[in-house]
Tab-separated table of C-alpha atoms and ligand atoms in Angstrom:
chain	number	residue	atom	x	y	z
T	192	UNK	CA	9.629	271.807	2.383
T	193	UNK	CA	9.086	275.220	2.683
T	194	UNK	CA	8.352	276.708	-0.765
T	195	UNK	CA	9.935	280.157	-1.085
T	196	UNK	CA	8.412	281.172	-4.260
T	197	UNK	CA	5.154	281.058	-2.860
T	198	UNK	CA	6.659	283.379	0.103
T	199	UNK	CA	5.703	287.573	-0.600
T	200	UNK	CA	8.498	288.318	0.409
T	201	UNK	CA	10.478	286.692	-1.989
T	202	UNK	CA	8.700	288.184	-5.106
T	203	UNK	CA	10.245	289.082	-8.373
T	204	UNK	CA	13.157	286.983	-7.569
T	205	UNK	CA	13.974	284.189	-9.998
T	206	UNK	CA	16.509	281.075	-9.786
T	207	UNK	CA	19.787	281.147	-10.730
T	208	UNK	CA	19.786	279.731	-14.659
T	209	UNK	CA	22.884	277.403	-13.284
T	210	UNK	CA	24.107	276.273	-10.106
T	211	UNK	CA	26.079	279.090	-7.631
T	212	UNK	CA	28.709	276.700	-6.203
T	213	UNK	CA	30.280	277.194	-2.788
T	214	UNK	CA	33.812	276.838	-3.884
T	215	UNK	CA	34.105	274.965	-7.251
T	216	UNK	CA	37.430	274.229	-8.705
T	217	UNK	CA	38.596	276.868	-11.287
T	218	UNK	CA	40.958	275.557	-13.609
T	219	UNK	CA	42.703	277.662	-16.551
T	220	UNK	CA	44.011	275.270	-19.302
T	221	UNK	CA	48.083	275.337	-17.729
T	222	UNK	CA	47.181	271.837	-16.064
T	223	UNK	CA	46.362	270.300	-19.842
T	224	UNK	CA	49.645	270.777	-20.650
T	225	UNK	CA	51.303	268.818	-17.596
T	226	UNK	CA	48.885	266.495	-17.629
T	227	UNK	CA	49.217	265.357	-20.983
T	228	UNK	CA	53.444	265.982	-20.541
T	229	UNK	CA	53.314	263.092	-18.342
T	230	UNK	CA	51.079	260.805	-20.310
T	231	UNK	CA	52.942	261.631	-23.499
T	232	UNK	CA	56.165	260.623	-21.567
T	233	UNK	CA	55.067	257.639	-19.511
T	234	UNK	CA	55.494	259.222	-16.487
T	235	UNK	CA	52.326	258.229	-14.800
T	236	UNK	CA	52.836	256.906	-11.497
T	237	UNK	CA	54.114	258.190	-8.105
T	238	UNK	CA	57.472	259.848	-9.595
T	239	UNK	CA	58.197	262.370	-12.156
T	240	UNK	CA	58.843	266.004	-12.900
T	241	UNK	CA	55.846	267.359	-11.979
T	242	UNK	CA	55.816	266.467	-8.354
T	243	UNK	CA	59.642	267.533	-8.510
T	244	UNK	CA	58.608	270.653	-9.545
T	245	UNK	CA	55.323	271.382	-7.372
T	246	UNK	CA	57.222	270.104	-4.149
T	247	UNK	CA	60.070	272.790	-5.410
T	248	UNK	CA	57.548	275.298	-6.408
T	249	UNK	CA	55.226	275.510	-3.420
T	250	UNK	CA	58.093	275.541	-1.486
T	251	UNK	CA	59.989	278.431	-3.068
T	252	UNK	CA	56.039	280.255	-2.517
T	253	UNK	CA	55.999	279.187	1.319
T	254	UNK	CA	59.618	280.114	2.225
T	255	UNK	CA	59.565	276.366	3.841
T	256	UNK	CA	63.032	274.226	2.763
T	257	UNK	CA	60.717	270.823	2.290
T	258	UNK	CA	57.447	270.143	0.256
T	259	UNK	CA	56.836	266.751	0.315
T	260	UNK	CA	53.722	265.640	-2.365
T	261	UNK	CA	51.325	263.275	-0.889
T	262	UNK	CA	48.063	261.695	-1.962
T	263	UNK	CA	46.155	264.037	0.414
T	264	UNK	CA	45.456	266.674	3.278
T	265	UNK	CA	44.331	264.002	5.318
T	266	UNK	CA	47.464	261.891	4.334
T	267	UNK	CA	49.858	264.735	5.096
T	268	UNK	CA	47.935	265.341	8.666
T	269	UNK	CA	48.510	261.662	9.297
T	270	UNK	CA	52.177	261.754	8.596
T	271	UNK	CA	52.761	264.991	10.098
T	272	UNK	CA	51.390	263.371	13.244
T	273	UNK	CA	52.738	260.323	12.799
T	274	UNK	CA	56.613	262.048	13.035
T	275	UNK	CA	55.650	264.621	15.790
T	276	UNK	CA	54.260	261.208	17.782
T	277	UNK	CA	57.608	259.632	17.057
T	278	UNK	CA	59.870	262.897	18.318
T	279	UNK	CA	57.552	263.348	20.902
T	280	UNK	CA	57.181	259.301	22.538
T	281	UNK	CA	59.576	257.383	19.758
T	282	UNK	CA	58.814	255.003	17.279
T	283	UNK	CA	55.773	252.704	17.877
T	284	UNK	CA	55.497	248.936	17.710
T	285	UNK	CA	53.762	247.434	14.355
T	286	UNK	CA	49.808	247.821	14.913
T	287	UNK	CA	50.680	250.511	17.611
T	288	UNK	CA	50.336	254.398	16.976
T	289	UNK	CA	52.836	256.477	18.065
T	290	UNK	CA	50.339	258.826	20.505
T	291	UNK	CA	48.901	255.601	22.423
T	292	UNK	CA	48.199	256.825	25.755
T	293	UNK	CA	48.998	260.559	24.753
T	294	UNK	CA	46.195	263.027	24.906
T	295	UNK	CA	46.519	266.033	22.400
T	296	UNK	CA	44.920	269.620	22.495
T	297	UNK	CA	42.985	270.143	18.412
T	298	UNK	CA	41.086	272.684	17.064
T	299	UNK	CA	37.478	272.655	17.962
T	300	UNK	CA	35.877	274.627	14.695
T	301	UNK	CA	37.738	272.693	12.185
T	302	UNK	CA	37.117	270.052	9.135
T	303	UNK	CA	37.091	266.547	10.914
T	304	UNK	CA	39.838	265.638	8.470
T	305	UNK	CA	42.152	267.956	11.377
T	306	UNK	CA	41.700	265.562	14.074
T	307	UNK	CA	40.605	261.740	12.638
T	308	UNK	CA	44.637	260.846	12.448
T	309	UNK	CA	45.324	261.694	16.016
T	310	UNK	CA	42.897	258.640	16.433
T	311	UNK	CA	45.151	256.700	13.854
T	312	UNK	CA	47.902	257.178	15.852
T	313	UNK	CA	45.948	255.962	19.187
T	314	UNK	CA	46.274	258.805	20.476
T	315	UNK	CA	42.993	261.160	22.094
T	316	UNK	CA	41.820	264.327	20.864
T	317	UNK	CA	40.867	267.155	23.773
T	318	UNK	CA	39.272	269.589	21.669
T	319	UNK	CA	39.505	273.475	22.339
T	320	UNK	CA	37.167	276.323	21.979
T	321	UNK	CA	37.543	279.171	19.439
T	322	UNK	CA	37.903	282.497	20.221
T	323	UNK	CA	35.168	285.233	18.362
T	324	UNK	CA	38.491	287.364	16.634
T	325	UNK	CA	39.461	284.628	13.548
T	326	UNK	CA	37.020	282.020	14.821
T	327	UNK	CA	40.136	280.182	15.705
T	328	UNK	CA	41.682	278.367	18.771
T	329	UNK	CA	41.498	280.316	21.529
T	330	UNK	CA	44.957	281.039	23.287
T	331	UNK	CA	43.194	281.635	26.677
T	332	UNK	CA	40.973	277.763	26.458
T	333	UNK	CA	44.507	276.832	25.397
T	334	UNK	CA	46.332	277.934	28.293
T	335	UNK	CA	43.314	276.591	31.009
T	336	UNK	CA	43.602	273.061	28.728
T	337	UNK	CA	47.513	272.933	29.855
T	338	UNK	CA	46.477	273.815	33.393
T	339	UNK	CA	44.353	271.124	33.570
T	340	UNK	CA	46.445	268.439	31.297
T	341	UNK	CA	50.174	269.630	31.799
T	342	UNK	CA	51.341	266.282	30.419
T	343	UNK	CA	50.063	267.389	26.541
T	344	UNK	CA	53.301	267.669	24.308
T	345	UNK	CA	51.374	268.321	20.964
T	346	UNK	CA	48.675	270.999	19.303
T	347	UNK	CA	46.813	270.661	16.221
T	348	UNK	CA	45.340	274.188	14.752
T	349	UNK	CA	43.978	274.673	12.232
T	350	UNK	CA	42.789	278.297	10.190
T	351	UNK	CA	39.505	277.662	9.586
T	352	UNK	CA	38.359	279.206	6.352
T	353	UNK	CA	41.225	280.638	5.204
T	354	UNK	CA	41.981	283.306	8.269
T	355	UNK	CA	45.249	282.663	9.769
T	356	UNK	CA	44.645	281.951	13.620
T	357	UNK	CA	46.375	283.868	16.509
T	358	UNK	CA	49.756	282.032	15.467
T	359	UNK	CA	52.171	283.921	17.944
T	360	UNK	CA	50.082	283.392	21.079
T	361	UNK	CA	49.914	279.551	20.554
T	362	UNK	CA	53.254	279.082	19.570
T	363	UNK	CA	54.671	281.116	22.649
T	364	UNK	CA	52.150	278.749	24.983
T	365	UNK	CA	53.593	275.685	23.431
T	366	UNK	CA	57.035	276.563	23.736
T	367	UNK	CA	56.094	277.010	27.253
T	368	UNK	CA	54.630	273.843	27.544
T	369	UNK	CA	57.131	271.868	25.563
T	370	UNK	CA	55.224	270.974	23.186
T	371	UNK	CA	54.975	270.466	19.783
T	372	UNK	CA	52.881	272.166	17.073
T	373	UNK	CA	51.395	269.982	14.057
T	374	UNK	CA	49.712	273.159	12.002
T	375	UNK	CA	46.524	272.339	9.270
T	376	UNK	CA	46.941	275.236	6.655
T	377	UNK	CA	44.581	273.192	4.267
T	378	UNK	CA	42.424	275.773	4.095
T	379	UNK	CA	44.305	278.891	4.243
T	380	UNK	CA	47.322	278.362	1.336
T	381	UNK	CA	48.029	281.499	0.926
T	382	UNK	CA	47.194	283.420	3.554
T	383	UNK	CA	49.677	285.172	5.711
T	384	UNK	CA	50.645	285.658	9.432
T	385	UNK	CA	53.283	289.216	10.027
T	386	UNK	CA	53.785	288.540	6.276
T	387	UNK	CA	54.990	284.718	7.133
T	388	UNK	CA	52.477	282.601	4.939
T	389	UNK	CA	50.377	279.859	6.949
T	390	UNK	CA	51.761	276.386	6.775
T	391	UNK	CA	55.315	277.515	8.131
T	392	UNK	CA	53.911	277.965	11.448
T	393	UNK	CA	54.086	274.400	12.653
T	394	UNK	CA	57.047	271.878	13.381
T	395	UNK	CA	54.581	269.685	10.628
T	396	UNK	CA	52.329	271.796	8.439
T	397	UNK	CA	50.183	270.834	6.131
T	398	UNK	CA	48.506	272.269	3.118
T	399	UNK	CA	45.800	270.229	0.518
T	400	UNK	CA	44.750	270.294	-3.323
T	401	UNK	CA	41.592	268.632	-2.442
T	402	UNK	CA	39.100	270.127	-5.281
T	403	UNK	CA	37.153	272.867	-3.204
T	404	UNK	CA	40.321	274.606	-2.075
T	405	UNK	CA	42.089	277.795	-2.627
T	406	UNK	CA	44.370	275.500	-5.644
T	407	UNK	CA	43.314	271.729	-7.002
T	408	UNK	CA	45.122	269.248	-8.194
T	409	UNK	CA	41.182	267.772	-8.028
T	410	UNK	CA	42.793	265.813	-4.906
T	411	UNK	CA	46.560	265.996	-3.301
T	412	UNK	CA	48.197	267.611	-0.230
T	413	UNK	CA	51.680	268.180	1.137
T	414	UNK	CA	53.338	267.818	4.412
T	415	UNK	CA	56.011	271.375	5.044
T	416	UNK	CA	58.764	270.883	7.152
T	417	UNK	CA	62.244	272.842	7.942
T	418	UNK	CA	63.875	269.332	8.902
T	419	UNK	CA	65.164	267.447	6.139
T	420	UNK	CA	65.460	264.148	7.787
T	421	UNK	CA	61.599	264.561	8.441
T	422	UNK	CA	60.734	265.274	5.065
T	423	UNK	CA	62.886	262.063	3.494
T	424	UNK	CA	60.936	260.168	6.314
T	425	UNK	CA	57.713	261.163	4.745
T	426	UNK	CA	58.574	260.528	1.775
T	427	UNK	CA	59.772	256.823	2.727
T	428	UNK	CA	56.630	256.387	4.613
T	429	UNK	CA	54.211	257.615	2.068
T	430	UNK	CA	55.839	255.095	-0.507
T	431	UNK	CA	55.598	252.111	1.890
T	432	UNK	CA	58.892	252.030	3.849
T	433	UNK	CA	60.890	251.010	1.166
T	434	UNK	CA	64.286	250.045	2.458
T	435	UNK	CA	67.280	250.631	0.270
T	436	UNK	CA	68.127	247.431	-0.995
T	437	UNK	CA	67.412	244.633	-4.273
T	438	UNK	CA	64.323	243.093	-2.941
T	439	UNK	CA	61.510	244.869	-0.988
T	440	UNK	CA	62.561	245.476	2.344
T	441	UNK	CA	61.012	246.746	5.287
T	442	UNK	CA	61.754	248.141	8.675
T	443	UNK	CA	58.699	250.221	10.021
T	444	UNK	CA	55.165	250.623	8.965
T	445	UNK	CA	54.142	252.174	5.433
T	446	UNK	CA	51.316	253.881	3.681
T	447	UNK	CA	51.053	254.791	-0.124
T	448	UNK	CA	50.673	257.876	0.593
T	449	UNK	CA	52.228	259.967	-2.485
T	450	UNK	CA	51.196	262.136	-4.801
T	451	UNK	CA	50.710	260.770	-8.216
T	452	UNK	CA	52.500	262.876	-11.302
T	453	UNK	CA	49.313	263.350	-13.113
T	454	UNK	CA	47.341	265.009	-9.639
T	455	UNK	CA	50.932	266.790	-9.475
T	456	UNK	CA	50.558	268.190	-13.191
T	457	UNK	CA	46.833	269.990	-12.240
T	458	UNK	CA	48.576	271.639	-9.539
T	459	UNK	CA	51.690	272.673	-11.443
T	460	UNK	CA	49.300	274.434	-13.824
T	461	UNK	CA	47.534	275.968	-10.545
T	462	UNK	CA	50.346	277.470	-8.274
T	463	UNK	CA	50.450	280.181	-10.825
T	464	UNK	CA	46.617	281.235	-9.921
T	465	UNK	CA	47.268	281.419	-6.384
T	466	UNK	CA	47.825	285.040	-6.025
T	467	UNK	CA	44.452	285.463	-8.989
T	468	UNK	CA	42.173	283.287	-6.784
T	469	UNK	CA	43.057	285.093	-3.506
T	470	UNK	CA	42.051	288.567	-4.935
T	471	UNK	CA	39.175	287.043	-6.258
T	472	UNK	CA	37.984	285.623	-3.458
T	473	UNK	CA	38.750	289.120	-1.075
T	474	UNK	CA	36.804	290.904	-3.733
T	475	UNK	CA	33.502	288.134	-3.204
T	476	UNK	CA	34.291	288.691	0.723
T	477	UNK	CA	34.413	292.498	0.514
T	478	UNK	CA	31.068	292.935	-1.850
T	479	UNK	CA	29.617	290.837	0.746
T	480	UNK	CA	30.744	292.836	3.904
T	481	UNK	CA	29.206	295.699	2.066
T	482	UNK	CA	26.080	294.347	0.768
T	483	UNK	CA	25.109	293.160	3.912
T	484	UNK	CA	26.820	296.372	6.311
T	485	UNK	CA	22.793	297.220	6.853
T	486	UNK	CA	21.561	293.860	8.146
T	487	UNK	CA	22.414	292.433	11.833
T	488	UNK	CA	25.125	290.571	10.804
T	489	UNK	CA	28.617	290.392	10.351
T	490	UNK	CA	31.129	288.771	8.127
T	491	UNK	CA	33.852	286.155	9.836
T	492	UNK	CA	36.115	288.269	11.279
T	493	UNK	CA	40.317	288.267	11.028
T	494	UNK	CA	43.057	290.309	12.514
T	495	UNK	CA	43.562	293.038	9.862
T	496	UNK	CA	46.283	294.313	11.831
T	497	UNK	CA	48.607	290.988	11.469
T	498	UNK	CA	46.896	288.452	8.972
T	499	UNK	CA	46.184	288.392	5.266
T	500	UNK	CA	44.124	285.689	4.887
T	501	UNK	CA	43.205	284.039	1.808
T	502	UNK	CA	39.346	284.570	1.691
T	503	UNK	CA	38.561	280.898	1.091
T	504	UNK	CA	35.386	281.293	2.100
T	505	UNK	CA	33.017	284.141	3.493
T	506	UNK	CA	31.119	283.168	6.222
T	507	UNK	CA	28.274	285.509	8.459
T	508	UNK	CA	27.056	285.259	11.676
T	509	UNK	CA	23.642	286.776	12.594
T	510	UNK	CA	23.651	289.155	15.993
T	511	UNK	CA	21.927	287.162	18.467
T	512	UNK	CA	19.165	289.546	18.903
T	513	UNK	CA	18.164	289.132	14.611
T	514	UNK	CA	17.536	285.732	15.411
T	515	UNK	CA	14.497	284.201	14.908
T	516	UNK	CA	13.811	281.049	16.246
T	517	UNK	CA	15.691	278.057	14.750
T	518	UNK	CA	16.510	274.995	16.654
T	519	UNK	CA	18.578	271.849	15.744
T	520	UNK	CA	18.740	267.938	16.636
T	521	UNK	CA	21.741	266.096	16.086
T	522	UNK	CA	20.693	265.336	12.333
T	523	UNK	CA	17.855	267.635	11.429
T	524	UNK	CA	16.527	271.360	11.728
T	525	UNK	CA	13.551	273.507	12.392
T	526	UNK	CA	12.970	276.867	11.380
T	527	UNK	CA	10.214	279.919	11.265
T	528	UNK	CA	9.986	282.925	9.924
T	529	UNK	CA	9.687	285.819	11.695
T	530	UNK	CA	9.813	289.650	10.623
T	531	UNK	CA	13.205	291.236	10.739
T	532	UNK	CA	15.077	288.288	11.764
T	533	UNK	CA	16.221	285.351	10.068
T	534	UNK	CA	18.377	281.851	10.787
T	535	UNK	CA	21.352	279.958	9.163
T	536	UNK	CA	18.294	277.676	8.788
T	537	UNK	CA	16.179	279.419	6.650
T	538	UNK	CA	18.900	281.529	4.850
T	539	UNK	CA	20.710	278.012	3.793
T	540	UNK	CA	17.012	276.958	2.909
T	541	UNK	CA	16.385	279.940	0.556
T	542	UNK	CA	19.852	280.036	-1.010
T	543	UNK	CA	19.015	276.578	-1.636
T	544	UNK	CA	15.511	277.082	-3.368
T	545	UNK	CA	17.032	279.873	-5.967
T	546	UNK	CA	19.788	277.424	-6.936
T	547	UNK	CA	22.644	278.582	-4.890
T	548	UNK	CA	25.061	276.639	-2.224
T	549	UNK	CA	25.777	277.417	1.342
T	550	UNK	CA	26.916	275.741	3.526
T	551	UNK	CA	26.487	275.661	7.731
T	552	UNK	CA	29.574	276.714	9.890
T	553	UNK	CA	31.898	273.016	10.210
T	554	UNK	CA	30.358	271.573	13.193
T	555	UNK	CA	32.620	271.764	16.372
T	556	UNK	CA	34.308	268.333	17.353
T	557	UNK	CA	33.172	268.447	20.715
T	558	UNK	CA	29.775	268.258	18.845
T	559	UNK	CA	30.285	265.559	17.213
T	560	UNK	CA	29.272	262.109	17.904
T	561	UNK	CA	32.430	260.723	17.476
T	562	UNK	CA	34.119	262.688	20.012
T	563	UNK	CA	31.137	263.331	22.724
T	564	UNK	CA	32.912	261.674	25.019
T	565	UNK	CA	36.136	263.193	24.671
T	566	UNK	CA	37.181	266.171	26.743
T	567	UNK	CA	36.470	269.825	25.716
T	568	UNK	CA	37.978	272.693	27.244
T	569	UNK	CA	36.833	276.879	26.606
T	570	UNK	CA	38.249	279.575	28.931
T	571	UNK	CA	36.548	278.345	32.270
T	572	UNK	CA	37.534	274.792	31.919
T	573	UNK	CA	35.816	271.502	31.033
T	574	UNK	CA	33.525	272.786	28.400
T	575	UNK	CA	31.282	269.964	28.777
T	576	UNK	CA	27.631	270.010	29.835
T	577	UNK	CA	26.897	273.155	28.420
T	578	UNK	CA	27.441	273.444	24.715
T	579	UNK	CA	23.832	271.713	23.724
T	580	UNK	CA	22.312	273.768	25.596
T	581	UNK	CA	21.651	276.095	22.137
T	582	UNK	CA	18.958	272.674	21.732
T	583	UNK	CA	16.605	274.292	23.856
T	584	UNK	CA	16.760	277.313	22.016
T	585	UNK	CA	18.824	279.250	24.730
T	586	UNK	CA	21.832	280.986	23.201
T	587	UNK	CA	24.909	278.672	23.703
T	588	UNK	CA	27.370	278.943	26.193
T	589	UNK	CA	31.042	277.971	24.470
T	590	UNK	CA	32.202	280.218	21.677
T	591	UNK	CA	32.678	277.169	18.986
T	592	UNK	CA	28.393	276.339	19.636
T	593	UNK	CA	27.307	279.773	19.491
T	594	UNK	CA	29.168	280.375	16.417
T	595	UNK	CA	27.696	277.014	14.193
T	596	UNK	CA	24.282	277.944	15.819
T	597	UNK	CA	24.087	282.120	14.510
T	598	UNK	CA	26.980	281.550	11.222
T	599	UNK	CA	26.909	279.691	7.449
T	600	UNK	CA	28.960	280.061	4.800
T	601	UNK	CA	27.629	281.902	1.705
T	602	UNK	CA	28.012	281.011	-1.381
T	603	UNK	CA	32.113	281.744	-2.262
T	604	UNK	CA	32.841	280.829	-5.868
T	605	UNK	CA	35.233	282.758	-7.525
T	606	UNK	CA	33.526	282.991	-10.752
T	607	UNK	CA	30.392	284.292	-9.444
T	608	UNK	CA	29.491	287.078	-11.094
T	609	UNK	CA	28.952	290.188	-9.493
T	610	UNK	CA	25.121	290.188	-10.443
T	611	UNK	CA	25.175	286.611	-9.314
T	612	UNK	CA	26.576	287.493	-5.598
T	613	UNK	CA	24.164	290.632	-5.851
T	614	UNK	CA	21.313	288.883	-5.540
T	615	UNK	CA	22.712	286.200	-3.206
T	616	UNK	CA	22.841	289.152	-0.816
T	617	UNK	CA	19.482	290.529	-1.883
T	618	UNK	CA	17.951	286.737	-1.070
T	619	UNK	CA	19.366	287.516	2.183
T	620	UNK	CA	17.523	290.811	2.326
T	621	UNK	CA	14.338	289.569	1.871
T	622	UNK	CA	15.003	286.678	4.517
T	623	UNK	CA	15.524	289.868	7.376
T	624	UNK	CA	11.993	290.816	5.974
F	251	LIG	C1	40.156	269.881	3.269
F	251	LIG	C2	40.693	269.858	4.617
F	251	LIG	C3	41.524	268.810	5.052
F	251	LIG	C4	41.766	267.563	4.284
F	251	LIG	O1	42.331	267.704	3.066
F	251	LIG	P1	42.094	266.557	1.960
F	251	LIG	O2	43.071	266.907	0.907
F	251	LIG	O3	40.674	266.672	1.529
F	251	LIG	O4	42.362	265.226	2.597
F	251	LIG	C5	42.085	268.902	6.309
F	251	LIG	N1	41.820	269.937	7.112
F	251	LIG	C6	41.010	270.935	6.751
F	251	LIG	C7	40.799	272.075	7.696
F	251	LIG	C8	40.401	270.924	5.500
F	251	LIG	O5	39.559	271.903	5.158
């Protein structure tokens, strides 16, 4: 491993006494209180007053009519999916999903967490590339995708680190198309759109408590809907299909799927700190943009004309001509050093070495072994055939490759201290050295 403290240009610089997290969960002593409410009381299991009141409370913050607590992000994607397959196609056979023969258009740069239940369901992701404005999916790929697959009656986005995507343009090209929009605001609670928070976007949002996010409820996630016969569905489904009657009863496929009261008392004490951990996080994203405003970089961008997003985490992408040379396999990395450039590589490497966590850009789907052989469509069409061509140290050709090649995420904790982040940014420095 390359030993930084032996490097010159590193000198004077010490570790950090204790770990710099990426995105730790901050908690504030409110969630004791619930927590211990609903041990004191008994109420311990999958019903109680705390998930009435954070499926009431997040709702009243989101302007949305239904919360519905579940056990997840990934749960709430599932069932979101799940209902949109079933008003889509109609209900599916036991040990069918409901998108079985159904291809749908996801996000490209996303978590894989986005697009693993359209694969529950049966159904195929066809990924599709991000545009360079909020690193988002790209209305134009979007529009070429239904050229090409006219038949698609469902889109997954998602708003990747916290910056709302280009919400207006995708919705007016699935209206268009008929189709349905199943919207991932896991990252991005918070965050608004033409002052419309995210995860009121879709016909099925999303949002999760999962520990690194915006809010924890150290795991959790809630499905947002405007249809109430939806959100009692989800609700049914995510307790196993319970039928209304003495004995247990069943007509369709269930999951346990729902929040539990204690995960629901950490986030009660949480909603509270939304607002706090957005400012703190703009300020971390801000000190950054202007700590690094003299290197060949830039931050990840958003559309500071319509969007507020919530800062989740800040991200920066090195100008392809600061690059030095950096090239990656499908499960390991080399990099060099070479004066007044730098890579994700050896940035990530030397955050690393002084004690501090970054983090590459989320790999693109259509990267991923999972889904190589699905279909991947950017602005010109199939996308495929091109996007490892960064391997051979060429720059990439689709926007989504280019952007996990030359971007990482820094390190976005919102207790860092301001010395802390200072000389996160001046390890950077001495990196463009
Ligand atoms: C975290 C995350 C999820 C999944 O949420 P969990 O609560 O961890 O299941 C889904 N999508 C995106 C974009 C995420 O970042």
């Amino acid at each position: 491993m390359y030993d930084f403290s032996k490097d010159p240009r590193f000198k004077g610089i010490e570790k950090f006494d204790r770990k710099v997290w990426l995105s730790s969960p901050t908690t504030h002593g409110d969630e004791q209180k619930w927590v211990d409410e609903a041990i004191q009381t008994n109420w311990v299991s999958t019903v109680g007053q705390n998930i009435n009141e954070v499926e009431k409370q997040i709702a009243e913050y989101l302007s949305i009519p239904y919360a519905v607590g579940l056990s997840s992000g990934t749960a709430a994607l599932h069932l979101a999916i799940r209902l949109a397959g079933e008003r889509l196609y109609g209900a599916a056979k036991v040990g069918h999903g409901t998108l079985e023969g159904h291809k749908v258009f996801c996000s490209d740069m996303t978590f894989d967490a986005t697009v693993n239940p359209v694969a529950y369901e049966g159904g195929e992701a066809v990924f599709i590339d991000t545009e360079e404005d909020t690193w988002n999916m790209d209305p134009k790929a979007l529009e070429k995708a239904f050229e090409i697959y006219p038949e698609v009656r469902l889109v997954i986005l998602a708003h990747l680190y916290g910056t709302p995507g280009k919400i207006d343009d995708i919705r007016r090209i699935a209206d268009k198309h008929g189709a349905l929009i199943v919207e991932d605001a896991a990252e991005s609670l918070g965050a608004t759109y033409k002052g419309i928070q995210t995860g009121t976007f879709g016909d099925y949002s999303i949002i999760s408590f999962n520990g690194n996010k915006i809010i924890t409820g150290s795991s959790g996630g809630m499905l947002l809907t405007k249809n109430r016969t939806d959100a009692d569905k989800a609700r049914k489904w995510s307790t196993q299909s319970r039928e209304d009657a003495p004995w247990y009863q069943h007509e369709e496929l269930g999951y346990n799927y729902r929040m539990s009261n204690i995960i629901a008392g950490v986030v009660r004490g949480q909603i509270n700190y939304i607002d706090e951990h957005i400012s703190q996080k703009k300020a971390i994203y801000e000190r950054y943009k202007k700590g690094l405003a003299d290197l060949p970089v830039k931050m990840n961008p958003f559309d500071g004309e319509n969007s507020n997003p919530n800062f989740w985490l800040s991200c920066m992408l090195i100008d392809s001509d600061a690059m030095s040379s950096f090239v990656r396999g499908e499960m390991d990395q080399l990099w060099q050093t070479e004066p007044g450039k730098s890579s994700p590589g050896e940035i990530l490497a030397a955050i690393i070495q002084f004690n501090a966590e970054g983090r590459p850009i989320w790999k693109p789907m259509h990267m991923q072994p999972i889904y190589r052989s699905h279909a991947f469509i950017t602005r010109n069409g199939s996308g495929r055939g091109i996007s490892n061509a960064y391997i051979s140290g060429q720059s990439a050709v689709d926007i989504g490759a280019d952007i996990f090649r030359r971007g990482l995420c820094l390190p976005s904790d919102n207790k860092m201290r301001r010395e802390t982040q200072d000389k996160v940014i001046e390890i950077i420095h001495r990196c463009f050295e």
